[in-house]
mmCIF file of C-alpha atoms in Angstrom:
data_model
loop_
_atom_site.group_PDB
_atom_site.id
_atom_site.type_symbol
_atom_site.label_atom_id
_atom_site.label_comp_id
_atom_site.label_asym_id
_atom_site.label_seq_id
_atom_site.Cartn_x
_atom_site.Cartn_y
_atom_site.Cartn_z
ATOM 1 C CA UNK A 19 77.293 70.615 25.472
ATOM 2 C CA UNK A 20 81.105 70.533 25.511
ATOM 3 C CA UNK A 21 81.016 67.349 27.578
ATOM 4 C CA UNK A 22 78.656 65.693 25.092
ATOM 5 C CA UNK A 23 80.917 66.720 22.193
ATOM 6 C CA UNK A 24 83.953 65.236 23.993
ATOM 7 C CA UNK A 25 82.121 61.946 24.530
ATOM 8 C CA UNK A 26 81.063 61.853 20.887
ATOM 9 C CA UNK A 27 84.642 62.457 19.722
ATOM 10 C CA UNK A 28 85.878 59.746 22.080
ATOM 11 C CA UNK A 29 83.282 57.275 20.735
ATOM 12 C CA UNK A 30 84.184 58.063 17.130
ATOM 13 C CA UNK A 31 87.886 57.555 17.895
ATOM 14 C CA UNK A 32 87.108 54.199 19.534
ATOM 15 C CA UNK A 33 85.120 52.977 16.525
ATOM 16 C CA UNK A 34 87.925 54.051 14.194
ATOM 17 C CA UNK A 35 90.471 52.147 16.256
ATOM 18 C CA UNK A 36 88.457 48.962 16.869
ATOM 19 C CA UNK A 37 86.154 48.842 13.856
ATOM 20 C CA UNK A 38 82.368 48.874 14.006
ATOM 21 C CA UNK A 39 81.853 45.371 15.377
ATOM 22 C CA UNK A 40 84.425 45.481 18.185
ATOM 23 C CA UNK A 41 83.571 49.133 18.777
ATOM 24 C CA UNK A 42 79.914 48.193 19.364
ATOM 25 C CA UNK A 43 80.946 45.471 21.832
ATOM 26 C CA UNK A 44 83.188 47.973 23.609
ATOM 27 C CA UNK A 45 80.329 50.492 23.827
ATOM 28 C CA UNK A 46 78.080 47.813 25.364
ATOM 29 C CA UNK A 47 80.772 46.998 27.911
ATOM 30 C CA UNK A 48 81.045 50.671 28.882
ATOM 31 C CA UNK A 49 77.260 50.926 29.318
ATOM 32 C CA UNK A 50 77.175 47.863 31.571
ATOM 33 C CA UNK A 51 80.078 49.315 33.549
ATOM 34 C CA UNK A 52 77.859 52.258 34.423
ATOM 35 C CA UNK A 53 75.216 50.078 36.141
ATOM 36 C CA UNK A 54 75.224 50.995 39.870
ATOM 37 C CA UNK A 55 76.986 48.649 42.266
ATOM 38 C CA UNK A 56 79.208 47.068 39.584
ATOM 39 C CA UNK A 57 76.534 44.407 39.162
ATOM 40 C CA UNK A 58 77.053 43.986 35.417
ATOM 41 C CA UNK A 59 80.061 43.527 33.152
ATOM 42 C CA UNK A 60 81.006 42.358 29.684
ATOM 43 C CA UNK A 61 84.470 40.912 29.006
ATOM 44 C CA UNK A 62 85.758 39.695 25.637
ATOM 45 C CA UNK A 63 89.077 37.862 25.618
ATOM 46 C CA UNK A 64 91.492 36.444 23.090
ATOM 47 C CA UNK A 65 93.765 33.622 24.254
ATOM 48 C CA UNK A 66 97.290 33.584 22.831
ATOM 49 C CA UNK A 67 100.428 31.476 23.302
ATOM 50 C CA UNK A 68 103.870 33.040 23.093
ATOM 51 C CA UNK A 69 107.050 31.006 22.510
ATOM 52 C CA UNK A 70 109.581 30.697 25.322
ATOM 53 C CA UNK A 71 113.108 30.101 24.067
ATOM 54 C CA UNK A 72 116.704 31.053 24.844
ATOM 55 C CA UNK A 73 117.862 34.309 23.360
ATOM 56 C CA UNK A 74 117.983 38.028 24.023
ATOM 57 C CA UNK A 75 115.258 40.479 23.136
ATOM 58 C CA UNK A 76 117.395 43.527 23.946
ATOM 59 C CA UNK A 77 120.823 42.254 22.853
ATOM 60 C CA UNK A 78 122.588 43.893 25.765
ATOM 61 C CA UNK A 79 120.592 47.113 25.749
ATOM 62 C CA UNK A 80 118.462 48.413 28.620
ATOM 63 C CA UNK A 81 120.973 47.595 31.369
ATOM 64 C CA UNK A 82 119.626 50.488 33.445
ATOM 65 C CA UNK A 83 116.349 48.534 33.762
ATOM 66 C CA UNK A 84 116.675 45.957 36.527
ATOM 67 C CA UNK A 85 114.127 43.109 36.602
ATOM 68 C CA UNK A 86 113.812 40.991 39.749
ATOM 69 C CA UNK A 87 111.129 38.816 41.402
ATOM 70 C CA UNK A 88 108.983 40.239 44.195
ATOM 71 C CA UNK A 89 108.247 37.424 46.634
ATOM 72 C CA UNK A 90 105.357 38.771 48.739
ATOM 73 C CA UNK A 91 102.455 41.225 48.421
ATOM 74 C CA UNK A 92 103.932 43.284 51.261
ATOM 75 C CA UNK A 93 107.019 43.994 49.138
ATOM 76 C CA UNK A 94 105.173 45.011 45.977
ATOM 77 C CA UNK A 95 105.946 48.606 44.974
ATOM 78 C CA UNK A 96 103.169 51.014 44.101
ATOM 79 C CA UNK A 97 101.899 50.071 40.657
ATOM 80 C CA UNK A 98 98.608 50.025 38.773
ATOM 81 C CA UNK A 99 95.414 50.104 40.875
ATOM 82 C CA UNK A 100 94.611 46.484 41.774
ATOM 83 C CA UNK A 101 92.492 45.260 44.709
ATOM 84 C CA UNK A 102 94.718 43.998 47.496
ATOM 85 C CA UNK A 103 92.671 40.788 47.658
ATOM 86 C CA UNK A 104 93.419 40.093 43.974
ATOM 87 C CA UNK A 105 97.179 40.461 44.466
ATOM 88 C CA UNK A 106 97.143 38.253 47.565
ATOM 89 C CA UNK A 107 95.095 35.625 45.714
ATOM 90 C CA UNK A 108 97.727 35.520 42.965
ATOM 91 C CA UNK A 109 100.441 34.759 45.487
ATOM 92 C CA UNK A 110 98.282 32.060 47.105
ATOM 93 C CA UNK A 111 97.975 30.395 43.683
ATOM 94 C CA UNK A 112 101.765 30.352 43.420
ATOM 95 C CA UNK A 113 102.209 33.266 41.011
ATOM 96 C CA UNK A 114 105.556 34.994 40.611
ATOM 97 C CA UNK A 115 105.751 38.733 40.008
ATOM 98 C CA UNK A 116 108.687 40.146 38.046
ATOM 99 C CA UNK A 117 109.182 43.839 38.805
ATOM 100 C CA UNK A 118 111.133 46.202 36.551
ATOM 101 C CA UNK A 119 112.853 49.233 38.050
ATOM 102 C CA UNK A 120 114.836 51.989 36.367
ATOM 103 C CA UNK A 121 118.046 52.989 38.129
ATOM 104 C CA UNK A 122 118.162 56.633 37.078
ATOM 105 C CA UNK A 123 117.482 59.464 37.464
ATOM 106 C CA UNK A 124 116.126 57.827 40.644
ATOM 107 C CA UNK A 125 115.145 54.205 41.400
ATOM 108 C CA UNK A 126 111.486 53.821 40.471
ATOM 109 C CA UNK A 127 108.919 51.180 39.587
ATOM 110 C CA UNK A 128 108.770 50.851 35.793
ATOM 111 C CA UNK A 129 106.533 47.825 35.245
ATOM 112 C CA UNK A 130 105.609 44.295 36.225
ATOM 113 C CA UNK A 131 104.689 40.918 34.759
ATOM 114 C CA UNK A 132 103.078 37.949 36.543
ATOM 115 C CA UNK A 133 103.798 34.262 35.824
ATOM 116 C CA UNK A 134 101.855 31.227 37.026
ATOM 117 C CA UNK A 135 102.366 27.521 36.374
ATOM 118 C CA UNK A 136 99.810 24.711 36.325
ATOM 119 C CA UNK A 137 96.469 26.494 36.673
ATOM 120 C CA UNK A 138 95.142 30.013 37.043
ATOM 121 C CA UNK A 139 91.904 31.227 38.601
ATOM 122 C CA UNK A 140 90.724 34.263 36.648
ATOM 123 C CA UNK A 141 90.226 37.419 38.743
ATOM 124 C CA UNK A 142 87.979 39.390 36.362
ATOM 125 C CA UNK A 143 85.390 36.690 35.651
ATOM 126 C CA UNK A 144 84.549 33.237 37.022
ATOM 127 C CA UNK A 145 86.837 30.911 35.052
ATOM 128 C CA UNK A 146 89.795 28.597 35.560
ATOM 129 C CA UNK A 147 92.634 27.950 33.112
ATOM 130 C CA UNK A 148 94.478 24.608 33.146
ATOM 131 C CA UNK A 149 97.905 24.258 31.550
ATOM 132 C CA UNK A 150 100.115 21.425 30.330
ATOM 133 C CA UNK A 151 103.507 20.934 32.081
ATOM 134 C CA UNK A 152 105.435 22.721 29.315
ATOM 135 C CA UNK A 153 103.261 25.846 29.532
ATOM 136 C CA UNK A 154 102.940 28.799 31.873
ATOM 137 C CA UNK A 155 100.370 31.522 32.283
ATOM 138 C CA UNK A 156 101.358 35.185 32.067
ATOM 139 C CA UNK A 157 99.015 37.895 33.258
ATOM 140 C CA UNK A 158 98.696 41.579 34.054
ATOM 141 C CA UNK A 159 101.668 42.810 32.035
ATOM 142 C CA UNK A 160 101.922 46.504 32.921
ATOM 143 C CA UNK A 161 104.382 49.287 32.084
ATOM 144 C CA UNK A 162 104.344 52.713 33.727
ATOM 145 C CA UNK A 163 102.961 55.332 31.280
ATOM 146 C CA UNK A 164 106.196 57.341 31.509
ATOM 147 C CA UNK A 165 108.180 54.262 30.400
ATOM 148 C CA UNK A 166 106.042 53.161 27.467
ATOM 149 C CA UNK A 167 108.007 53.271 24.251
ATOM 150 C CA UNK A 168 111.218 52.487 26.150
ATOM 151 C CA UNK A 169 112.763 49.039 26.723
ATOM 152 C CA UNK A 170 110.854 48.107 29.892
ATOM 153 C CA UNK A 171 108.485 45.640 28.240
ATOM 154 C CA UNK A 172 111.305 43.972 26.329
ATOM 155 C CA UNK A 173 113.391 43.639 29.505
ATOM 156 C CA UNK A 174 110.442 42.113 31.376
ATOM 157 C CA UNK A 175 109.921 39.510 28.664
ATOM 158 C CA UNK A 176 113.639 38.868 28.380
ATOM 159 C CA UNK A 177 113.789 37.980 32.072
ATOM 160 C CA UNK A 178 110.523 36.022 31.927
ATOM 161 C CA UNK A 179 111.917 33.965 29.044
ATOM 162 C CA UNK A 180 115.026 33.120 31.050
ATOM 163 C CA UNK A 181 113.028 32.154 34.153
ATOM 164 C CA UNK A 182 110.476 30.028 32.295
ATOM 165 C CA UNK A 183 112.938 28.305 29.959
ATOM 166 C CA UNK A 184 115.014 27.225 32.970
ATOM 167 C CA UNK A 185 111.833 25.585 34.336
ATOM 168 C CA UNK A 186 111.238 23.628 31.122
ATOM 169 C CA UNK A 187 108.438 25.912 29.882
ATOM 170 C CA UNK A 188 108.226 26.341 26.104
ATOM 171 C CA UNK A 189 104.999 28.380 25.707
ATOM 172 C CA UNK A 190 103.484 31.155 27.798
ATOM 173 C CA UNK A 191 99.695 31.470 27.514
ATOM 174 C CA UNK A 192 97.686 34.585 28.298
ATOM 175 C CA UNK A 193 94.292 36.143 27.854
ATOM 176 C CA UNK A 194 94.060 39.646 26.426
ATOM 177 C CA UNK A 195 91.046 41.923 26.213
ATOM 178 C CA UNK A 196 90.032 42.070 22.562
ATOM 179 C CA UNK A 197 89.766 45.862 22.778
ATOM 180 C CA UNK A 198 93.418 46.086 23.887
ATOM 181 C CA UNK A 199 94.895 46.329 20.408
ATOM 182 C CA UNK A 200 98.266 47.566 21.695
ATOM 183 C CA UNK A 201 98.775 44.465 23.843
ATOM 184 C CA UNK A 202 97.653 42.125 21.059
ATOM 185 C CA UNK A 203 100.106 43.794 18.677
ATOM 186 C CA UNK A 204 102.944 43.578 21.222
ATOM 187 C CA UNK A 205 102.341 39.835 21.722
ATOM 188 C CA UNK A 206 102.188 39.331 17.946
ATOM 189 C CA UNK A 207 105.588 40.985 17.567
ATOM 190 C CA UNK A 208 106.926 38.502 20.112
ATOM 191 C CA UNK A 209 105.670 35.542 18.058
ATOM 192 C CA UNK A 210 102.346 34.819 19.784
ATOM 193 C CA UNK A 211 99.736 32.628 18.092
ATOM 194 C CA UNK A 212 95.993 32.782 18.726
ATOM 195 C CA UNK A 213 94.389 29.840 20.545
ATOM 196 C CA UNK A 214 90.783 31.043 20.687
ATOM 197 C CA UNK A 215 88.391 33.531 22.252
ATOM 198 C CA UNK A 216 85.780 33.797 24.999
ATOM 199 C CA UNK A 217 83.045 36.283 25.892
ATOM 200 C CA UNK A 218 81.681 36.634 29.441
ATOM 201 C CA UNK A 219 78.515 38.511 30.413
ATOM 202 C CA UNK A 220 77.799 39.041 34.118
ATOM 203 C CA UNK A 221 74.432 40.272 35.365
ATOM 204 C CA UNK A 222 74.127 40.213 39.132
ATOM 205 C CA UNK A 223 74.989 36.692 40.323
ATOM 206 C CA UNK A 224 74.493 35.230 36.831
ATOM 207 C CA UNK A 225 77.325 34.724 34.363
ATOM 208 C CA UNK A 226 76.997 33.595 30.752
ATOM 209 C CA UNK A 227 80.007 32.441 28.725
ATOM 210 C CA UNK A 228 80.467 31.653 25.019
ATOM 211 C CA UNK A 229 83.827 30.529 23.642
ATOM 212 C CA UNK A 230 85.535 29.019 20.616
ATOM 213 C CA UNK A 231 87.158 26.522 23.020
ATOM 214 C CA UNK A 232 85.625 23.762 25.154
ATOM 215 C CA UNK A 233 83.305 23.912 27.032
ATOM 216 C CA UNK A 234 81.993 26.423 24.402
ATOM 217 C CA UNK A 235 78.962 27.485 26.495
ATOM 218 C CA UNK A 236 78.567 27.838 30.243
ATOM 219 C CA UNK A 237 76.024 29.284 32.661
ATOM 220 C CA UNK A 238 77.052 30.115 36.210
ATOM 221 C CA UNK A 239 74.785 31.166 39.093
ATOM 222 C CA UNK A 240 77.245 31.219 42.023
ATOM 223 C CA UNK A 241 81.010 31.677 42.660
ATOM 224 C CA UNK A 242 81.628 27.920 42.873
ATOM 225 C CA UNK A 243 80.443 27.391 39.305
ATOM 226 C CA UNK A 244 82.823 28.333 36.500
ATOM 227 C CA UNK A 245 84.065 27.006 33.132
ATOM 228 C CA UNK A 246 87.453 25.280 32.926
ATOM 229 C CA UNK A 247 89.642 25.832 29.880
ATOM 230 C CA UNK A 248 92.432 23.318 29.171
ATOM 231 C CA UNK A 249 95.302 24.754 27.120
ATOM 232 C CA UNK A 250 97.622 22.026 25.841
ATOM 233 C CA UNK A 251 100.689 23.822 24.496
ATOM 234 C CA UNK A 252 102.238 20.484 23.491
ATOM 235 C CA UNK A 253 100.263 20.612 20.230
ATOM 236 C CA UNK A 254 101.979 23.885 19.279
ATOM 237 C CA UNK A 255 105.112 23.855 17.118
ATOM 238 C CA UNK A 256 108.497 23.974 18.843
ATOM 239 C CA UNK A 257 110.354 27.287 18.694
ATOM 240 C CA UNK A 258 114.028 26.613 19.454
ATOM 241 C CA UNK A 259 115.341 30.205 19.454
ATOM 242 C CA UNK A 260 114.171 33.766 19.661
ATOM 243 C CA UNK A 261 115.013 35.717 16.535
ATOM 244 C CA UNK A 262 113.141 38.844 17.557
ATOM 245 C CA UNK A 263 115.068 42.130 17.510
ATOM 246 C CA UNK A 264 114.280 44.666 20.213
ATOM 247 C CA UNK A 265 112.183 47.420 18.629
ATOM 248 C CA UNK A 266 110.868 48.902 21.882
ATOM 249 C CA UNK A 267 107.527 46.995 21.874
ATOM 250 C CA UNK A 268 104.621 48.867 23.395
ATOM 251 C CA UNK A 269 102.401 47.357 26.142
#
């Protein structure tokens, strides 16, 4: 009985946070997650573009947080649980991983952020994202739970901005789970604009997709079949500088 009460309280809290419509979608996703063999899944994404411009998010703060690229999967520190094959596939696509470490009280992994130019093959669903030359893809932004509320996320984005701007990138595009309100809010504080949405339903080898962006609808029956989304950041307005103060954004 206590377990049932805990689940009910958790469901009520979810509906309060997400609202009834998104809460119902989230409940459906959790039910499909429980199907044996991970044969079914429901993913709802929002696509956003974040400006890349010279400037400092931390204004000299957070110097104890060191951000540096990690060049191979063998050198990745222990982080969030990700299949090894997924991490290796990111490197094969040409992705760059920026790793944040705190220098005291002892050197430790604090977070990471992945960047990818040109095109990105999605690792949760069957989909491919194509980008214009002045755009990059950012994915899997993660901050250690003990460091959330600190300056780790801001330092990661500060370094990512410097790296991408030096490459001529002016917008960084990403997909965010629509239930991840914290991440959506963090991107909004950094100036992100919404490009569209997509919903994927997988049932066995079948995958259905509906989106506000071309190709709008897609049906896939095998791994070689997937929708392609073209994000042209050149139509977005130019953002010459970052005027965003560092308020310890949450992941």
